[in-house]
Each structure stands twice: as structure tokens, then as C-alpha cells.
JSON list of C-alpha atoms in Angstrom, two decimals:
[
{"chain": "A", "resi": 1, "resn": "PRO", "atom": "CA", "xyz": [77.50, 74.79, 83.17]},
{"chain": "A", "resi": 2, "resn": "PRO", "atom": "CA", "xyz": [80.96, 75.29, 84.58]},
{"chain": "A", "resi": 3, "resn": "PHE", "atom": "CA", "xyz": [83.16, 78.20, 82.47]},
{"chain": "A", "resi": 4, "resn": "ALA", "atom": "CA", "xyz": [87.34, 78.24, 81.98]},
{"chain": "A", "resi": 5, "resn": "GLY", "atom": "CA", "xyz": [88.73, 78.39, 85.02]},
{"chain": "A", "resi": 6, "resn": "GLY", "atom": "CA", "xyz": [86.18, 76.29, 86.54]},
{"chain": "A", "resi": 7, "resn": "ARG", "atom": "CA", "xyz": [84.04, 79.48, 87.86]},
{"chain": "A", "resi": 8, "resn": "ARG", "atom": "CA", "xyz": [80.75, 79.99, 87.24]},
{"chain": "A", "resi": 9, "resn": "SER", "atom": "CA", "xyz": [79.06, 83.11, 87.18]},
{"chain": "A", "resi": 10, "resn": "HIS", "atom": "CA", "xyz": [75.96, 83.49, 88.72]},
{"chain": "A", "resi": 11, "resn": "ALA", "atom": "CA", "xyz": [73.70, 83.00, 85.96]},
{"chain": "A", "resi": 12, "resn": "SER", "atom": "CA", "xyz": [74.61, 79.57, 84.76]},
{"chain": "A", "resi": 13, "resn": "GLU", "atom": "CA", "xyz": [73.45, 78.50, 88.75]},
{"chain": "A", "resi": 14, "resn": "SER", "atom": "CA", "xyz": [70.15, 77.81, 87.97]},
{"chain": "A", "resi": 15, "resn": "HIS", "atom": "CA", "xyz": [71.38, 75.39, 85.12]},
{"chain": "A", "resi": 16, "resn": "CYS", "atom": "CA", "xyz": [70.24, 71.75, 87.02]},
{"chain": "A", "resi": 17, "resn": "GLN", "atom": "CA", "xyz": [67.29, 73.84, 88.30]},
{"chain": "A", "resi": 18, "resn": "ARG", "atom": "CA", "xyz": [65.91, 74.76, 84.92]},
{"chain": "A", "resi": 19, "resn": "GLY", "atom": "CA", "xyz": [66.01, 71.43, 84.29]},
{"chain": "A", "resi": 20, "resn": "SER", "atom": "CA", "xyz": [64.38, 70.36, 86.79]},
{"chain": "A", "resi": 21, "resn": "ILE", "atom": "CA", "xyz": [61.71, 72.70, 85.93]},
{"chain": "A", "resi": 22, "resn": "ALA", "atom": "CA", "xyz": [61.09, 71.40, 81.86]},
{"chain": "A", "resi": 23, "resn": "ASN", "atom": "CA", "xyz": [61.20, 68.07, 83.06]},
{"chain": "A", "resi": 24, "resn": "ARG", "atom": "CA", "xyz": [58.44, 69.18, 85.23]},
{"chain": "A", "resi": 25, "resn": "ALA", "atom": "CA", "xyz": [56.63, 71.11, 82.25]},
{"chain": "A", "resi": 26, "resn": "LEU", "atom": "CA", "xyz": [57.05, 68.27, 80.23]},
{"chain": "A", "resi": 27, "resn": "ARG", "atom": "CA", "xyz": [54.61, 66.49, 82.17]},
{"chain": "A", "resi": 28, "resn": "GLY", "atom": "CA", "xyz": [52.29, 69.09, 82.47]},
{"chain": "A", "resi": 29, "resn": "GLY", "atom": "CA", "xyz": [52.08, 68.41, 78.99]},
{"chain": "A", "resi": 30, "resn": "VAL", "atom": "CA", "xyz": [53.25, 72.76, 78.63]},
{"chain": "A", "resi": 31, "resn": "PHE", "atom": "CA", "xyz": [54.56, 73.28, 75.37]},
{"chain": "A", "resi": 32, "resn": "ALA", "atom": "CA", "xyz": [56.58, 75.69, 73.92]},
{"chain": "A", "resi": 33, "resn": "GLY", "atom": "CA", "xyz": [53.93, 76.20, 70.33]},
{"chain": "A", "resi": 34, "resn": "LYS", "atom": "CA", "xyz": [51.90, 79.78, 69.33]},
{"chain": "A", "resi": 35, "resn": "ARG", "atom": "CA", "xyz": [50.18, 79.16, 72.69]},
{"chain": "A", "resi": 36, "resn": "MET", "atom": "CA", "xyz": [51.32, 77.64, 75.09]},
{"chain": "A", "resi": 37, "resn": "GLN", "atom": "CA", "xyz": [48.82, 75.21, 76.63]},
{"chain": "A", "resi": 38, "resn": "GLY", "atom": "CA", "xyz": [48.87, 72.27, 79.96]},
{"chain": "A", "resi": 39, "resn": "HIS", "atom": "CA", "xyz": [46.69, 70.01, 81.69]},
{"chain": "A", "resi": 40, "resn": "MET", "atom": "CA", "xyz": [45.34, 73.02, 83.61]},
{"chain": "A", "resi": 41, "resn": "GLY", "atom": "CA", "xyz": [43.28, 72.50, 86.45]},
{"chain": "A", "resi": 42, "resn": "PRO", "atom": "CA", "xyz": [40.34, 73.60, 87.93]},
{"chain": "A", "resi": 43, "resn": "ARG", "atom": "CA", "xyz": [42.03, 76.22, 89.62]},
{"chain": "A", "resi": 44, "resn": "ARG", "atom": "CA", "xyz": [42.04, 79.49, 87.68]},
{"chain": "A", "resi": 45, "resn": "VAL", "atom": "CA", "xyz": [42.01, 82.68, 87.74]},
{"chain": "A", "resi": 46, "resn": "THR", "atom": "CA", "xyz": [41.69, 85.80, 86.48]},
{"chain": "A", "resi": 47, "resn": "VAL", "atom": "CA", "xyz": [44.07, 89.49, 87.09]},
{"chain": "A", "resi": 48, "resn": "SER", "atom": "CA", "xyz": [43.93, 92.46, 85.39]},
{"chain": "A", "resi": 49, "resn": "ASN", "atom": "CA", "xyz": [43.39, 90.42, 82.46]},
{"chain": "A", "resi": 50, "resn": "LEU", "atom": "CA", "xyz": [46.17, 88.25, 83.06]},
{"chain": "A", "resi": 51, "resn": "GLU", "atom": "CA", "xyz": [45.42, 84.44, 83.30]},
{"chain": "A", "resi": 52, "resn": "ILE", "atom": "CA", "xyz": [47.01, 82.18, 85.65]},
{"chain": "A", "resi": 53, "resn": "ALA", "atom": "CA", "xyz": [46.20, 78.57, 85.28]},
{"chain": "A", "resi": 54, "resn": "GLN", "atom": "CA", "xyz": [47.88, 75.66, 87.75]},
{"chain": "A", "resi": 55, "resn": "ILE", "atom": "CA", "xyz": [49.02, 73.25, 86.07]},
{"chain": "A", "resi": 56, "resn": "VAL", "atom": "CA", "xyz": [47.95, 69.59, 86.51]},
{"chain": "A", "resi": 57, "resn": "PRO", "atom": "CA", "xyz": [49.53, 67.03, 87.81]},
{"chain": "A", "resi": 58, "resn": "GLU", "atom": "CA", "xyz": [52.35, 69.87, 88.64]},
{"chain": "A", "resi": 59, "resn": "LYS", "atom": "CA", "xyz": [50.32, 71.37, 91.06]},
{"chain": "A", "resi": 60, "resn": "ASN", "atom": "CA", "xyz": [52.84, 74.06, 92.07]},
{"chain": "A", "resi": 61, "resn": "LEU", "atom": "CA", "xyz": [53.61, 75.05, 88.80]},
{"chain": "A", "resi": 62, "resn": "LEU", "atom": "CA", "xyz": [51.79, 77.78, 87.10]},
{"chain": "A", "resi": 63, "resn": "LEU", "atom": "CA", "xyz": [51.75, 79.37, 83.36]},
{"chain": "A", "resi": 64, "resn": "ILE", "atom": "CA", "xyz": [50.35, 82.43, 82.97]},
{"chain": "A", "resi": 65, "resn": "ARG", "atom": "CA", "xyz": [49.41, 84.88, 79.90]},
{"chain": "A", "resi": 66, "resn": "GLY", "atom": "CA", "xyz": [48.43, 87.89, 79.12]},
{"chain": "A", "resi": 67, "resn": "ALA", "atom": "CA", "xyz": [49.48, 91.71, 78.71]},
{"chain": "A", "resi": 68, "resn": "ILE", "atom": "CA", "xyz": [51.97, 92.21, 81.98]},
{"chain": "A", "resi": 69, "resn": "PRO", "atom": "CA", "xyz": [50.37, 94.60, 83.87]},
{"chain": "A", "resi": 70, "resn": "SER", "atom": "CA", "xyz": [52.70, 97.38, 84.96]},
{"chain": "A", "resi": 71, "resn": "HIS", "atom": "CA", "xyz": [50.80, 99.03, 88.51]},
{"chain": "A", "resi": 72, "resn": "ASN", "atom": "CA", "xyz": [51.53, 97.23, 92.11]},
{"chain": "A", "resi": 73, "resn": "GLY", "atom": "CA", "xyz": [47.90, 96.64, 92.83]},
{"chain": "A", "resi": 74, "resn": "ALA", "atom": "CA", "xyz": [48.03, 94.38, 89.96]},
{"chain": "A", "resi": 75, "resn": "LEU", "atom": "CA", "xyz": [51.20, 92.89, 91.09]},
{"chain": "A", "resi": 76, "resn": "VAL", "atom": "CA", "xyz": [49.98, 92.20, 94.12]},
{"chain": "A", "resi": 77, "resn": "GLU", "atom": "CA", "xyz": [46.87, 90.23, 93.33]},
{"chain": "A", "resi": 78, "resn": "ILE", "atom": "CA", "xyz": [49.08, 87.93, 91.20]},
{"chain": "A", "resi": 79, "resn": "HIS", "atom": "CA", "xyz": [51.10, 87.79, 93.88]},
{"chain": "A", "resi": 80, "resn": "GLU", "atom": "CA", "xyz": [48.64, 86.91, 96.51]},
{"chain": "A", "resi": 81, "resn": "GLN", "atom": "CA", "xyz": [46.90, 84.45, 94.21]},
{"chain": "A", "resi": 82, "resn": "VAL", "atom": "CA", "xyz": [50.66, 82.25, 93.69]},
{"chain": "A", "resi": 83, "resn": "GLN", "atom": "CA", "xyz": [50.83, 82.07, 97.53]},
{"chain": "A", "resi": 84, "resn": "ARG", "atom": "CA", "xyz": [47.34, 81.38, 97.00]},
{"chain": "A", "resi": 85, "resn": "LEU", "atom": "CA", "xyz": [47.68, 78.67, 94.60]},
{"chain": "A", "resi": 86, "resn": "ASP", "atom": "CA", "xyz": [51.05, 77.67, 96.49]},
{"chain": "A", "resi": 87, "resn": "ALA", "atom": "CA", "xyz": [53.58, 77.64, 93.22]},
{"chain": "A", "resi": 88, "resn": "ASP", "atom": "CA", "xyz": [56.86, 78.13, 93.39]},
{"chain": "A", "resi": 89, "resn": "VAL", "atom": "CA", "xyz": [57.32, 78.44, 89.81]},
{"chain": "A", "resi": 90, "resn": "VAL", "atom": "CA", "xyz": [55.72, 80.31, 87.32]},
{"chain": "A", "resi": 91, "resn": "ILE", "atom": "CA", "xyz": [56.05, 80.21, 83.42]},
{"chain": "A", "resi": 92, "resn": "TYR", "atom": "CA", "xyz": [54.66, 82.97, 81.44]},
{"chain": "A", "resi": 93, "resn": "ASP", "atom": "CA", "xyz": [53.49, 82.88, 77.72]},
{"chain": "A", "resi": 94, "resn": "GLY", "atom": "CA", "xyz": [55.92, 85.22, 75.98]},
{"chain": "A", "resi": 95, "resn": "ASN", "atom": "CA", "xyz": [59.07, 86.59, 76.05]},
{"chain": "A", "resi": 96, "resn": "LEU", "atom": "CA", "xyz": [60.07, 88.81, 78.71]},
{"chain": "A", "resi": 97, "resn": "SER", "atom": "CA", "xyz": [62.29, 92.19, 78.83]},
{"chain": "A", "resi": 98, "resn": "PRO", "atom": "CA", "xyz": [65.03, 92.10, 81.40]},
{"chain": "A", "resi": 99, "resn": "ALA", "atom": "CA", "xyz": [63.54, 94.57, 83.06]},
{"chain": "A", "resi": 100, "resn": "GLN", "atom": "CA", "xyz": [59.94, 92.54, 83.33]},
{"chain": "A", "resi": 101, "resn": "GLY", "atom": "CA", "xyz": [61.17, 89.44, 84.35]},
{"chain": "A", "resi": 102, "resn": "GLN", "atom": "CA", "xyz": [63.22, 90.70, 87.45]},
{"chain": "A", "resi": 103, "resn": "THR", "atom": "CA", "xyz": [59.91, 93.05, 87.87]},
{"chain": "A", "resi": 104, "resn": "LEU", "atom": "CA", "xyz": [57.78, 89.96, 88.41]},
{"chain": "A", "resi": 105, "resn": "GLU", "atom": "CA", "xyz": [60.31, 87.66, 89.96]},
{"chain": "A", "resi": 106, "resn": "LYS", "atom": "CA", "xyz": [60.50, 90.23, 92.94]},
{"chain": "A", "resi": 107, "resn": "ALA", "atom": "CA", "xyz": [56.86, 90.93, 93.12]},
{"chain": "A", "resi": 108, "resn": "LEU", "atom": "CA", "xyz": [55.63, 87.39, 93.43]},
{"chain": "A", "resi": 109, "resn": "GLY", "atom": "CA", "xyz": [59.06, 86.22, 95.35]},
{"chain": "A", "resi": 110, "resn": "VAL", "atom": "CA", "xyz": [59.35, 82.99, 92.83]},
{"chain": "A", "resi": 111, "resn": "MET", "atom": "CA", "xyz": [61.58, 81.78, 90.08]},
{"chain": "A", "resi": 112, "resn": "VAL", "atom": "CA", "xyz": [59.31, 83.06, 86.49]},
{"chain": "A", "resi": 113, "resn": "LEU", "atom": "CA", "xyz": [60.50, 81.29, 83.21]},
{"chain": "A", "resi": 114, "resn": "ASP", "atom": "CA", "xyz": [59.34, 83.25, 80.19]},
{"chain": "A", "resi": 115, "resn": "ARG", "atom": "CA", "xyz": [58.59, 80.81, 77.04]},
{"chain": "A", "resi": 116, "resn": "THR", "atom": "CA", "xyz": [62.31, 80.72, 76.01]},
{"chain": "A", "resi": 117, "resn": "GLN", "atom": "CA", "xyz": [63.81, 80.24, 78.19]},
{"chain": "A", "resi": 118, "resn": "LEU", "atom": "CA", "xyz": [61.55, 77.22, 78.93]},
{"chain": "A", "resi": 119, "resn": "ILE", "atom": "CA", "xyz": [62.14, 76.31, 75.03]},
{"chain": "A", "resi": 120, "resn": "LEU", "atom": "CA", "xyz": [66.11, 76.75, 76.22]},
{"chain": "A", "resi": 121, "resn": "SER", "atom": "CA", "xyz": [65.58, 74.21, 78.78]},
{"chain": "A", "resi": 122, "resn": "ILE", "atom": "CA", "xyz": [64.10, 71.94, 77.25]},
{"chain": "A", "resi": 123, "resn": "PHE", "atom": "CA", "xyz": [66.20, 71.91, 74.07]},
{"chain": "A", "resi": 124, "resn": "SER", "atom": "CA", "xyz": [69.24, 71.09, 76.89]},
{"chain": "A", "resi": 125, "resn": "ARG", "atom": "CA", "xyz": [67.11, 68.56, 78.43]},
{"chain": "A", "resi": 126, "resn": "ASN", "atom": "CA", "xyz": [66.85, 66.69, 74.58]},
{"chain": "A", "resi": 127, "resn": "ALA", "atom": "CA", "xyz": [71.05, 67.54, 73.96]},
{"chain": "A", "resi": 128, "resn": "HIS", "atom": "CA", "xyz": [72.15, 64.87, 73.15]},
{"chain": "A", "resi": 129, "resn": "THR", "atom": "CA", "xyz": [75.41, 65.63, 71.29]},
{"chain": "A", "resi": 130, "resn": "ARG", "atom": "CA", "xyz": [78.59, 67.24, 71.96]},
{"chain": "A", "resi": 131, "resn": "GLU", "atom": "CA", "xyz": [77.61, 69.84, 69.00]},
{"chain": "A", "resi": 132, "resn": "ALA", "atom": "CA", "xyz": [74.06, 71.04, 70.38]},
{"chain": "A", "resi": 133, "resn": "ARG", "atom": "CA", "xyz": [74.67, 70.75, 73.97]},
{"chain": "A", "resi": 134, "resn": "LEU", "atom": "CA", "xyz": [77.31, 73.63, 72.66]},
{"chain": "A", "resi": 135, "resn": "GLN", "atom": "CA", "xyz": [74.58, 75.42, 70.60]},
{"chain": "A", "resi": 136, "resn": "VAL", "atom": "CA", "xyz": [71.93, 75.23, 73.39]},
{"chain": "A", "resi": 137, "resn": "GLU", "atom": "CA", "xyz": [74.87, 76.35, 76.46]},
{"chain": "A", "resi": 138, "resn": "LEU", "atom": "CA", "xyz": [75.94, 78.75, 73.76]},
{"chain": "A", "resi": 139, "resn": "ALA", "atom": "CA", "xyz": [72.17, 80.61, 73.63]},
{"chain": "A", "resi": 140, "resn": "HIS", "atom": "CA", "xyz": [70.57, 80.44, 76.97]},
{"chain": "A", "resi": 141, "resn": "LEU", "atom": "CA", "xyz": [74.27, 82.61, 77.04]},
{"chain": "A", "resi": 142, "resn": "ASN", "atom": "CA", "xyz": [73.26, 84.90, 74.82]},
{"chain": "A", "resi": 143, "resn": "TYR", "atom": "CA", "xyz": [70.09, 85.20, 76.23]},
{"chain": "A", "resi": 144, "resn": "MET", "atom": "CA", "xyz": [70.70, 85.77, 79.79]},
{"chain": "A", "resi": 145, "resn": "LEU", "atom": "CA", "xyz": [74.18, 88.16, 79.10]},
{"chain": "A", "resi": 146, "resn": "PRO", "atom": "CA", "xyz": [71.57, 91.39, 79.36]},
{"chain": "A", "resi": 147, "resn": "ARG", "atom": "CA", "xyz": [70.08, 89.64, 81.94]},
{"chain": "A", "resi": 148, "resn": "VAL", "atom": "CA", "xyz": [72.76, 89.57, 84.77]},
{"chain": "A", "resi": 149, "resn": "VAL", "atom": "CA", "xyz": [71.47, 93.73, 85.46]},
{"chain": "A", "resi": 150, "resn": "GLY", "atom": "CA", "xyz": [69.66, 93.13, 88.23]},
{"chain": "A", "resi": 151, "resn": "MET", "atom": "CA", "xyz": [71.03, 89.65, 89.99]},
{"chain": "A", "resi": 152, "resn": "TRP", "atom": "CA", "xyz": [73.16, 91.30, 92.42]},
{"chain": "A", "resi": 153, "resn": "ALA", "atom": "CA", "xyz": [72.02, 94.50, 93.33]},
{"chain": "A", "resi": 154, "resn": "HIS", "atom": "CA", "xyz": [71.13, 93.31, 97.20]},
{"chain": "A", "resi": 155, "resn": "LEU", "atom": "CA", "xyz": [74.40, 93.76, 97.78]},
{"chain": "A", "resi": 156, "resn": "ASP", "atom": "CA", "xyz": [74.15, 97.15, 96.75]},
{"chain": "A", "resi": 157, "resn": "ARG", "atom": "CA", "xyz": [71.15, 97.52, 98.93]},
{"chain": "A", "resi": 158, "resn": "GLU", "atom": "CA", "xyz": [72.22, 96.57, 101.23]},
{"chain": "A", "resi": 159, "resn": "ARG", "atom": "CA", "xyz": [76.11, 97.74, 101.49]},
{"chain": "A", "resi": 160, "resn": "GLY", "atom": "CA", "xyz": [75.65, 100.87, 100.57]},
{"chain": "A", "resi": 161, "resn": "GLY", "atom": "CA", "xyz": [77.83, 102.47, 98.15]},
{"chain": "A", "resi": 162, "resn": "ILE", "atom": "CA", "xyz": [80.08, 105.83, 97.58]},
{"chain": "A", "resi": 163, "resn": "ALA", "atom": "CA", "xyz": [79.08, 107.60, 95.56]},
{"chain": "A", "resi": 164, "resn": "GLY", "atom": "CA", "xyz": [81.38, 107.77, 91.87]},
{"chain": "A", "resi": 165, "resn": "SER", "atom": "CA", "xyz": [82.63, 104.27, 92.54]},
{"chain": "A", "resi": 166, "resn": "LYS", "atom": "CA", "xyz": [80.99, 100.57, 91.81]},
{"chain": "A", "resi": 167, "resn": "GLY", "atom": "CA", "xyz": [79.33, 98.92, 94.35]},
{"chain": "A", "resi": 168, "resn": "ALA", "atom": "CA", "xyz": [79.78, 95.20, 94.92]},
{"chain": "A", "resi": 169, "resn": "GLY", "atom": "CA", "xyz": [76.52, 94.45, 93.18]},
{"chain": "A", "resi": 170, "resn": "GLU", "atom": "CA", "xyz": [78.56, 96.15, 89.83]},
{"chain": "A", "resi": 171, "resn": "LYS", "atom": "CA", "xyz": [81.45, 94.91, 89.97]},
{"chain": "A", "resi": 172, "resn": "GLN", "atom": "CA", "xyz": [79.57, 91.25, 90.03]},
{"chain": "A", "resi": 173, "resn": "ILE", "atom": "CA", "xyz": [78.05, 92.59, 87.36]},
{"chain": "A", "resi": 174, "resn": "ASP", "atom": "CA", "xyz": [81.57, 93.11, 86.02]},
{"chain": "A", "resi": 175, "resn": "ILE", "atom": "CA", "xyz": [82.47, 89.79, 86.90]},
{"chain": "A", "resi": 176, "resn": "ASP", "atom": "CA", "xyz": [79.64, 87.95, 85.20]},
{"chain": "A", "resi": 177, "resn": "ARG", "atom": "CA", "xyz": [79.45, 89.91, 81.99]},
{"chain": "A", "resi": 178, "resn": "THR", "atom": "CA", "xyz": [83.35, 88.65, 81.31]},
{"chain": "A", "resi": 179, "resn": "LEU", "atom": "CA", "xyz": [82.96, 85.10, 82.52]},
{"chain": "A", "resi": 180, "resn": "ILE", "atom": "CA", "xyz": [80.24, 84.82, 80.34]},
{"chain": "A", "resi": 181, "resn": "ARG", "atom": "CA", "xyz": [81.52, 86.79, 76.71]},
{"chain": "A", "resi": 182, "resn": "ASN", "atom": "CA", "xyz": [84.47, 84.34, 77.68]},
{"chain": "A", "resi": 183, "resn": "ARG", "atom": "CA", "xyz": [82.82, 82.05, 77.65]},
{"chain": "A", "resi": 184, "resn": "ILE", "atom": "CA", "xyz": [80.46, 82.31, 75.19]},
{"chain": "A", "resi": 185, "resn": "ALA", "atom": "CA", "xyz": [83.76, 83.00, 72.53]},
{"chain": "A", "resi": 186, "resn": "HIS", "atom": "CA", "xyz": [85.35, 79.47, 73.73]},
{"chain": "A", "resi": 187, "resn": "LEU", "atom": "CA", "xyz": [81.62, 77.85, 73.19]},
{"chain": "A", "resi": 188, "resn": "ARG", "atom": "CA", "xyz": [82.18, 79.73, 68.97]},
{"chain": "A", "resi": 189, "resn": "LYS", "atom": "CA", "xyz": [85.48, 78.19, 68.64]},
{"chain": "A", "resi": 190, "resn": "ASP", "atom": "CA", "xyz": [84.28, 74.86, 69.94]},
{"chain": "A", "resi": 191, "resn": "LEU", "atom": "CA", "xyz": [81.58, 75.09, 67.65]},
{"chain": "A", "resi": 192, "resn": "ARG", "atom": "CA", "xyz": [84.05, 75.92, 64.79]},
{"chain": "A", "resi": 193, "resn": "GLN", "atom": "CA", "xyz": [86.16, 73.11, 65.55]},
{"chain": "A", "resi": 194, "resn": "VAL", "atom": "CA", "xyz": [83.39, 70.79, 65.26]},
{"chain": "A", "resi": 195, "resn": "SER", "atom": "CA", "xyz": [82.03, 71.71, 62.31]},
{"chain": "A", "resi": 196, "resn": "GLN", "atom": "CA", "xyz": [85.75, 71.84, 60.65]},
{"chain": "A", "resi": 197, "resn": "GLU", "atom": "CA", "xyz": [85.88, 67.81, 62.45]},
{"chain": "A", "resi": 198, "resn": "ARG", "atom": "CA", "xyz": [82.46, 67.39, 60.61]},
{"chain": "A", "resi": 199, "resn": "SER", "atom": "CA", "xyz": [83.38, 68.50, 57.56]},
{"chain": "A", "resi": 200, "resn": "THR", "atom": "CA", "xyz": [86.67, 66.36, 57.10]},
{"chain": "A", "resi": 201, "resn": "GLN", "atom": "CA", "xyz": [84.57, 63.58, 57.88]},
{"chain": "A", "resi": 202, "resn": "LYS", "atom": "CA", "xyz": [82.54, 64.00, 55.19]},
{"chain": "A", "resi": 203, "resn": "LYS", "atom": "CA", "xyz": [85.53, 64.58, 52.70]},
{"chain": "A", "resi": 204, "resn": "SER", "atom": "CA", "xyz": [87.55, 61.32, 54.30]},
{"chain": "A", "resi": 205, "resn": "ARG", "atom": "CA", "xyz": [83.60, 59.30, 53.54]},
{"chain": "A", "resi": 206, "resn": "SER", "atom": "CA", "xyz": [83.55, 60.30, 49.67]},
{"chain": "A", "resi": 207, "resn": "ASN", "atom": "CA", "xyz": [87.24, 59.24, 48.80]}
]
């Protein structure tokens, strides 16, 4: 969703893409319970105690569960399996820290969603009232705020930087954080207004 003034942060650009992934996950039978499941196909492997399963009929969607390995050798093996199974999205059955999510996406070369991101995507898909849409967007932005670090790091690596000065990536992170915080404040104000309107309507009906 757009931010106030028509500007978007990098964190919001994949909103439609996440919605599409939510649809694919639902078609594949993945659900956010105590243990995420799915119509798992016969193509499944175990790498460093991490189970990797292909979801049917969404064969380019992988569900992985287990402890995320920290050593590069295991990440290389997982990347090889992702390529072998021709996956374009990996869903992790658990919650990832910002650093873990960035490490996995960099190592695997595909979009990685954790349990919380998938739940928010599914809630967004099913949010039909204005209040529900506001609540889902607020939850998503609160989730994304600590995760904008690293999204623009490639700019600093590509352009280099002067010691003691902010690089292009760091400046863009500051811009994104400001946009997200402003949007969060705006959403909270809108939700208070919706709550007040509902309270007024309830009083009117009771009179």
C-alpha cells in the first residue's frame, strides 16, 4: 500500500507479490498452525537437520523446517536443493530474525518468508473491512520496521563510501524508516477514528 504523499518505501514494493504467494500457499494446503503443513510431494530432502519439502501443486514453493544452520557449507547445500527443485519462494516454518532472513535470502537467491510474514499475507488477502485492512497494514509495517536494514546495503557496496559519512544505502534506510514511521502514525490515527465512529454508531442505535 502507498504511503502518505504517494511515496512508497522499499519494504512495501513486494506487497502484491506477497499476496500472490499467500494464494499459492493456500492452494498448496499450507496453513499457519502449531506446525505448518502442506500437500507435500515426494521430492523432499534433509540438509543439516533442516527438512526441505516441495509443495504440490505449487511445485516452485518450498516449505522448510528445523534449526537454521549458521555455517556456510550447509547454506550452500540448501541453495543447491532450492535450485534442484526449481523453487522461487521458500517458506520457513518458524520466525526469522532480520539477520536470519537476510542471510537466507542472500544464500538461497530466492524470496524467503517466515511464519509471521505468511500469516500477515493471508490476513491481508482476507481483510475485507476498512478496519481490518488498516490493522493488517499496521501489523505488517511494525514487522518490517526493524527489517529495513540490509535492503539497501548493496548501494554502499557498489558505490563505496567515505569514512564517517553515510552511504547511499544507509541514507535510503533512514528514508524508509521515516516513511514507515509516518505511515504507522497515520494508521493508528485512522484506527482511533474508526473506533470512535463505531462507538458513536453504537450509542445512536441504543438511543
